[in-house]
């Protein structure tokens, strides 16, 4: 009985849907997190009678065929890159991106990784690093004599040196864009890696055409909407229950058939 296996694919798909929603809710307070959405597609169709074939008794063409779908499968987990709200922190090393782009950081074996989370700090050498210790690229080193750090919307980093208040340019932050940013590999820890699906990184300065601006003293919040997630969770739960009822009904029908068999 096909209904059993068809409904089972529906339950499996909705289980994946709930897992995606659960991860969204779990990261509701994660800096720079982008919510995900499960995308589904139908499976193959079993054709009992194809449309456009000739009827058996004459030359009349059949206008509609007889095809039975065999279920559903998850085709993608899409990361939605809408802008998150900017939350003020008053921390001079907290940076938020307003628009498209990713900060570049150094991963293992000098691999370049990408992040939207701009909660930065200084290491023992004064280098600008992420909370996990990844060095920000291009390298920015803040002198120990600096009394203040100022970062403008274009990514230029200045330090106020000593009691004289002399302003010194420390460097220029750059950010990366991708033709298909939803194709980036999510590594965890707010980090992403480019691949063939995302395309190669296009590097530019903040504020350039098509690139985000930097806001010092802010962090980008998660773009998860709790009301939307609850609504989608209820819908997924109902869909799961409906598929479960289909399995129960199909099982009852199968039991009835087998009991009445000679």
CSV table of C-alpha atoms in Angstrom, one decimal:
chain,number,residue,atom,x,y,z
A,1,UNK,CA,0.0,0.0,0.0
A,2,UNK,CA,1.7,3.2,-1.2
A,3,UNK,CA,-0.1,5.5,1.3
A,4,UNK,CA,2.1,4.2,4.1
A,5,UNK,CA,5.4,5.0,2.4
A,6,UNK,CA,4.1,8.3,1.0
A,7,UNK,CA,2.9,9.5,4.4
A,8,UNK,CA,6.2,8.4,6.0
A,9,UNK,CA,8.1,10.7,3.7
A,10,UNK,CA,5.8,13.5,4.8
A,11,UNK,CA,6.5,12.8,8.5
A,12,UNK,CA,10.3,12.7,7.8
A,13,UNK,CA,10.1,16.1,5.9
A,14,UNK,CA,8.1,17.7,8.8
A,15,UNK,CA,10.6,16.3,11.3
A,16,UNK,CA,13.4,18.1,9.3
A,17,UNK,CA,11.2,21.2,9.2
A,18,UNK,CA,10.8,21.2,13.0
A,19,UNK,CA,14.6,20.7,13.5
A,20,UNK,CA,15.3,23.7,11.4
A,21,UNK,CA,12.8,25.8,13.3
A,22,UNK,CA,14.3,24.6,16.6
A,23,UNK,CA,17.7,25.7,15.5
A,24,UNK,CA,16.3,29.1,14.6
A,25,UNK,CA,14.7,29.5,18.0
A,26,UNK,CA,17.9,28.3,19.8
A,27,UNK,CA,19.9,31.0,18.0
A,28,UNK,CA,17.4,33.8,18.6
A,29,UNK,CA,20.1,35.7,20.6
A,30,UNK,CA,23.1,34.7,18.5
A,31,UNK,CA,24.9,37.8,17.1
A,32,UNK,CA,24.6,37.9,13.3
A,33,UNK,CA,22.6,34.7,13.0
A,34,UNK,CA,20.5,34.2,9.9
A,35,UNK,CA,17.4,32.1,10.1
A,36,UNK,CA,17.0,29.1,7.9
A,37,UNK,CA,14.0,27.6,6.1
A,38,UNK,CA,13.5,24.0,4.9
A,39,UNK,CA,12.6,23.7,1.2
A,40,UNK,CA,10.8,20.7,-0.1
A,41,UNK,CA,10.1,19.1,-3.4
A,42,UNK,CA,7.8,16.2,-4.5
A,43,UNK,CA,9.2,12.8,-5.4
A,44,UNK,CA,8.8,10.8,-8.5
A,45,UNK,CA,5.3,10.0,-9.9
A,46,UNK,CA,4.1,6.6,-10.8
A,47,UNK,CA,2.2,6.7,-14.1
A,48,UNK,CA,-0.7,4.3,-14.5
A,49,UNK,CA,-1.9,5.9,-17.6
A,50,UNK,CA,-0.1,8.7,-19.4
A,51,UNK,CA,-1.9,11.8,-20.7
A,52,UNK,CA,-2.0,12.2,-24.5
A,53,UNK,CA,-2.1,8.4,-25.2
A,54,UNK,CA,-4.9,6.9,-27.3
A,55,UNK,CA,-7.8,5.2,-25.7
A,56,UNK,CA,-8.0,1.4,-26.1
A,57,UNK,CA,-11.3,1.3,-27.9
A,58,UNK,CA,-10.9,4.1,-30.5
A,59,UNK,CA,-8.6,6.9,-31.6
A,60,UNK,CA,-9.7,9.3,-28.9
A,61,UNK,CA,-6.8,10.9,-27.1
A,62,UNK,CA,-6.8,10.8,-23.3
A,63,UNK,CA,-6.8,14.5,-22.0
A,64,UNK,CA,-5.6,13.7,-18.5
A,65,UNK,CA,-3.4,11.0,-17.2
A,66,UNK,CA,-3.3,9.0,-14.0
A,67,UNK,CA,-0.2,9.8,-12.0
A,68,UNK,CA,0.3,9.1,-8.3
A,69,UNK,CA,3.0,11.0,-6.5
A,70,UNK,CA,5.3,9.0,-4.2
A,71,UNK,CA,5.9,11.6,-1.5
A,72,UNK,CA,8.2,14.5,-0.6
A,73,UNK,CA,11.8,15.1,0.3
A,74,UNK,CA,13.9,18.0,1.7
A,75,UNK,CA,15.7,19.6,-1.2
A,76,UNK,CA,17.6,22.4,0.7
A,77,UNK,CA,18.0,24.2,3.9
A,78,UNK,CA,18.0,27.9,2.8
A,79,UNK,CA,19.7,30.5,4.9
A,80,UNK,CA,17.8,33.8,4.7
A,81,UNK,CA,20.2,36.7,4.7
A,82,UNK,CA,17.8,39.5,5.6
A,83,UNK,CA,19.3,42.3,7.7
A,84,UNK,CA,19.1,41.9,11.5
A,85,UNK,CA,18.3,44.8,13.8
A,86,UNK,CA,21.3,46.8,15.1
A,87,UNK,CA,21.6,46.7,18.9
A,88,UNK,CA,23.7,49.4,20.7
A,89,UNK,CA,26.4,48.1,23.0
A,90,UNK,CA,28.7,51.2,23.6
A,91,UNK,CA,31.7,48.9,23.1
A,92,UNK,CA,34.1,50.6,20.7
A,93,UNK,CA,35.2,47.2,19.3
A,94,UNK,CA,31.7,46.0,18.6
A,95,UNK,CA,31.0,46.5,14.8
A,96,UNK,CA,27.8,45.9,13.0
A,97,UNK,CA,27.4,45.5,9.2
A,98,UNK,CA,24.4,47.3,7.8
A,99,UNK,CA,23.9,45.8,4.3
A,100,UNK,CA,25.6,43.0,2.3
A,101,UNK,CA,28.9,41.7,3.3
A,102,UNK,CA,31.0,39.6,5.7
A,103,UNK,CA,34.0,40.4,7.9
A,104,UNK,CA,37.1,38.3,7.0
A,105,UNK,CA,38.9,36.4,9.7
A,106,UNK,CA,41.8,33.9,9.8
A,107,UNK,CA,40.9,30.3,10.4
A,108,UNK,CA,43.1,27.2,10.8
A,109,UNK,CA,46.0,26.8,8.4
A,110,UNK,CA,45.6,30.5,7.4
A,111,UNK,CA,42.3,29.8,5.7
A,112,UNK,CA,40.1,32.9,5.2
A,113,UNK,CA,36.7,32.5,6.8
A,114,UNK,CA,33.8,34.9,6.9
A,115,UNK,CA,31.4,36.1,9.7
A,116,UNK,CA,28.6,38.7,10.3
A,117,UNK,CA,29.4,38.7,14.0
A,118,UNK,CA,31.4,41.8,14.8
A,119,UNK,CA,31.9,41.3,18.5
A,120,UNK,CA,35.7,41.9,18.4
A,121,UNK,CA,38.3,42.2,21.1
A,122,UNK,CA,42.1,42.6,21.4
A,123,UNK,CA,44.6,39.8,21.9
A,124,UNK,CA,47.8,40.0,23.9
A,125,UNK,CA,49.5,41.7,20.9
A,126,UNK,CA,46.8,44.2,20.4
A,127,UNK,CA,45.5,42.5,17.3
A,128,UNK,CA,41.8,42.8,16.5
A,129,UNK,CA,40.3,39.3,17.0
A,130,UNK,CA,36.9,37.6,17.3
A,131,UNK,CA,35.7,36.2,20.6
A,132,UNK,CA,37.0,32.8,19.5
A,133,UNK,CA,40.5,34.3,18.9
A,134,UNK,CA,40.4,34.4,15.1
A,135,UNK,CA,42.5,37.4,13.8
A,136,UNK,CA,40.5,39.9,11.7
A,137,UNK,CA,41.7,40.4,8.1
A,138,UNK,CA,43.2,42.8,7.2
A,139,UNK,CA,45.2,42.8,10.4
A,140,UNK,CA,44.6,45.7,12.7
A,141,UNK,CA,46.9,46.2,15.7
A,142,UNK,CA,45.9,48.7,18.4
A,143,UNK,CA,48.9,50.2,20.3
A,144,UNK,CA,49.0,49.8,24.0
A,145,UNK,CA,49.3,53.6,24.3
A,146,UNK,CA,45.9,54.1,22.5
A,147,UNK,CA,43.3,55.8,24.7
A,148,UNK,CA,40.5,55.5,22.3
A,149,UNK,CA,39.6,53.7,19.0
A,150,UNK,CA,37.4,55.2,16.3
A,151,UNK,CA,36.1,53.2,13.3
A,152,UNK,CA,34.1,55.1,10.7
A,153,UNK,CA,31.4,53.8,8.3
A,154,UNK,CA,34.0,53.2,5.6
A,155,UNK,CA,36.0,50.9,7.8
A,156,UNK,CA,38.9,53.2,8.5
A,157,UNK,CA,40.4,52.5,12.0
A,158,UNK,CA,41.9,55.3,14.0
A,159,UNK,CA,43.5,55.3,17.4
A,160,UNK,CA,43.9,58.3,19.8
A,161,UNK,CA,47.4,58.0,21.1
A,162,UNK,CA,48.5,59.2,24.5
A,163,UNK,CA,47.4,62.3,26.4
A,164,UNK,CA,48.1,64.5,23.4
A,165,UNK,CA,45.1,63.2,21.6
A,166,UNK,CA,47.0,62.6,18.4
A,167,UNK,CA,44.9,60.6,15.9
A,168,UNK,CA,46.7,57.8,14.1
A,169,UNK,CA,45.3,55.7,11.2
A,170,UNK,CA,45.8,52.1,12.0
A,171,UNK,CA,44.4,50.5,8.9
A,172,UNK,CA,41.4,49.9,6.6
A,173,UNK,CA,38.9,47.1,7.2
A,174,UNK,CA,37.5,45.4,4.1
A,175,UNK,CA,34.5,43.1,3.7
A,176,UNK,CA,33.6,40.3,1.3
A,177,UNK,CA,30.5,39.8,-0.8
A,178,UNK,CA,29.4,36.7,-2.7
A,179,UNK,CA,27.3,36.1,-5.8
A,180,UNK,CA,25.3,33.5,-3.8
A,181,UNK,CA,25.8,34.0,-0.1
A,182,UNK,CA,23.2,31.4,0.7
A,183,UNK,CA,25.6,28.8,-0.7
A,184,UNK,CA,28.3,29.4,1.9
A,185,UNK,CA,29.2,26.5,4.1
A,186,UNK,CA,28.1,27.1,7.7
A,187,UNK,CA,30.9,26.0,10.0
A,188,UNK,CA,29.4,27.0,13.4
A,189,UNK,CA,30.9,29.6,15.7
A,190,UNK,CA,29.3,32.3,13.4
A,191,UNK,CA,31.8,31.3,10.7
A,192,UNK,CA,31.3,30.5,7.0
A,193,UNK,CA,33.5,29.2,4.2
A,194,UNK,CA,33.3,30.0,0.5
A,195,UNK,CA,32.8,27.2,-2.0
A,196,UNK,CA,31.9,26.7,-5.6
A,197,UNK,CA,28.2,27.3,-4.9
A,198,UNK,CA,28.8,30.6,-3.2
A,199,UNK,CA,31.3,31.8,-5.8
A,200,UNK,CA,34.6,33.5,-5.0
A,201,UNK,CA,34.7,36.4,-2.5
A,202,UNK,CA,34.5,39.9,-3.9
A,203,UNK,CA,36.4,42.2,-1.6
A,204,UNK,CA,35.6,45.8,-1.2
A,205,UNK,CA,35.6,48.6,1.4
A,206,UNK,CA,32.6,49.3,3.6
A,207,UNK,CA,30.3,51.9,2.1
A,208,UNK,CA,31.2,51.1,-1.5
A,209,UNK,CA,28.4,50.4,-3.9
A,210,UNK,CA,26.9,47.0,-3.0
A,211,UNK,CA,28.8,46.7,0.3
A,212,UNK,CA,27.6,47.2,3.9
A,213,UNK,CA,28.4,50.2,6.1
A,214,UNK,CA,30.0,49.7,9.5
A,215,UNK,CA,28.4,51.0,12.7
A,216,UNK,CA,30.8,51.2,15.6
A,217,UNK,CA,29.3,50.4,19.0
A,218,UNK,CA,26.6,48.2,17.6
A,219,UNK,CA,26.0,44.5,17.0
A,220,UNK,CA,23.7,42.9,14.4
A,221,UNK,CA,21.0,40.9,16.2
A,222,UNK,CA,19.7,37.6,14.9
A,223,UNK,CA,17.0,38.0,12.2
A,224,UNK,CA,14.8,35.3,13.8
A,225,UNK,CA,11.2,36.5,14.3
A,226,UNK,CA,9.8,34.5,17.3
A,227,UNK,CA,6.2,35.0,16.2
A,228,UNK,CA,6.9,33.7,12.8
A,229,UNK,CA,8.8,30.7,14.2
A,230,UNK,CA,6.0,29.8,16.5
A,231,UNK,CA,3.5,30.0,13.6
A,232,UNK,CA,5.6,27.8,11.4
A,233,UNK,CA,6.2,25.4,14.3
A,234,UNK,CA,2.4,25.0,14.7
A,235,UNK,CA,1.9,24.5,11.0
A,236,UNK,CA,4.7,21.8,10.9
A,237,UNK,CA,3.2,20.0,13.9
A,238,UNK,CA,-0.2,19.9,12.3
A,239,UNK,CA,1.3,18.6,9.0
A,240,UNK,CA,3.1,15.9,11.0
A,241,UNK,CA,-0.1,14.9,12.7
A,242,UNK,CA,-2.0,14.7,9.4
A,243,UNK,CA,0.7,12.4,7.9
A,244,UNK,CA,0.5,10.3,11.0
A,245,UNK,CA,-3.3,10.0,10.6
A,246,UNK,CA,-2.8,8.9,7.0
A,247,UNK,CA,-0.5,6.1,8.2
A,248,UNK,CA,-3.0,5.0,10.8
A,249,UNK,CA,-5.8,5.1,8.2
A,250,UNK,CA,-3.8,3.2,5.7
A,251,UNK,CA,-2.8,0.6,8.3
A,252,UNK,CA,-6.4,0.1,9.3
A,253,UNK,CA,-7.4,-0.4,5.6
A,254,UNK,CA,-4.5,-2.8,5.1
A,255,UNK,CA,-5.6,-4.8,8.2
A,256,UNK,CA,-9.2,-4.9,7.0
A,257,UNK,CA,-8.0,-6.2,3.6
A,258,UNK,CA,-5.8,-8.9,5.0
A,259,UNK,CA,-8.5,-10.1,7.5
A,260,UNK,CA,-11.0,-10.5,4.7
A,261,UNK,CA,-8.7,-12.5,2.5
A,262,UNK,CA,-9.5,-16.2,2.2
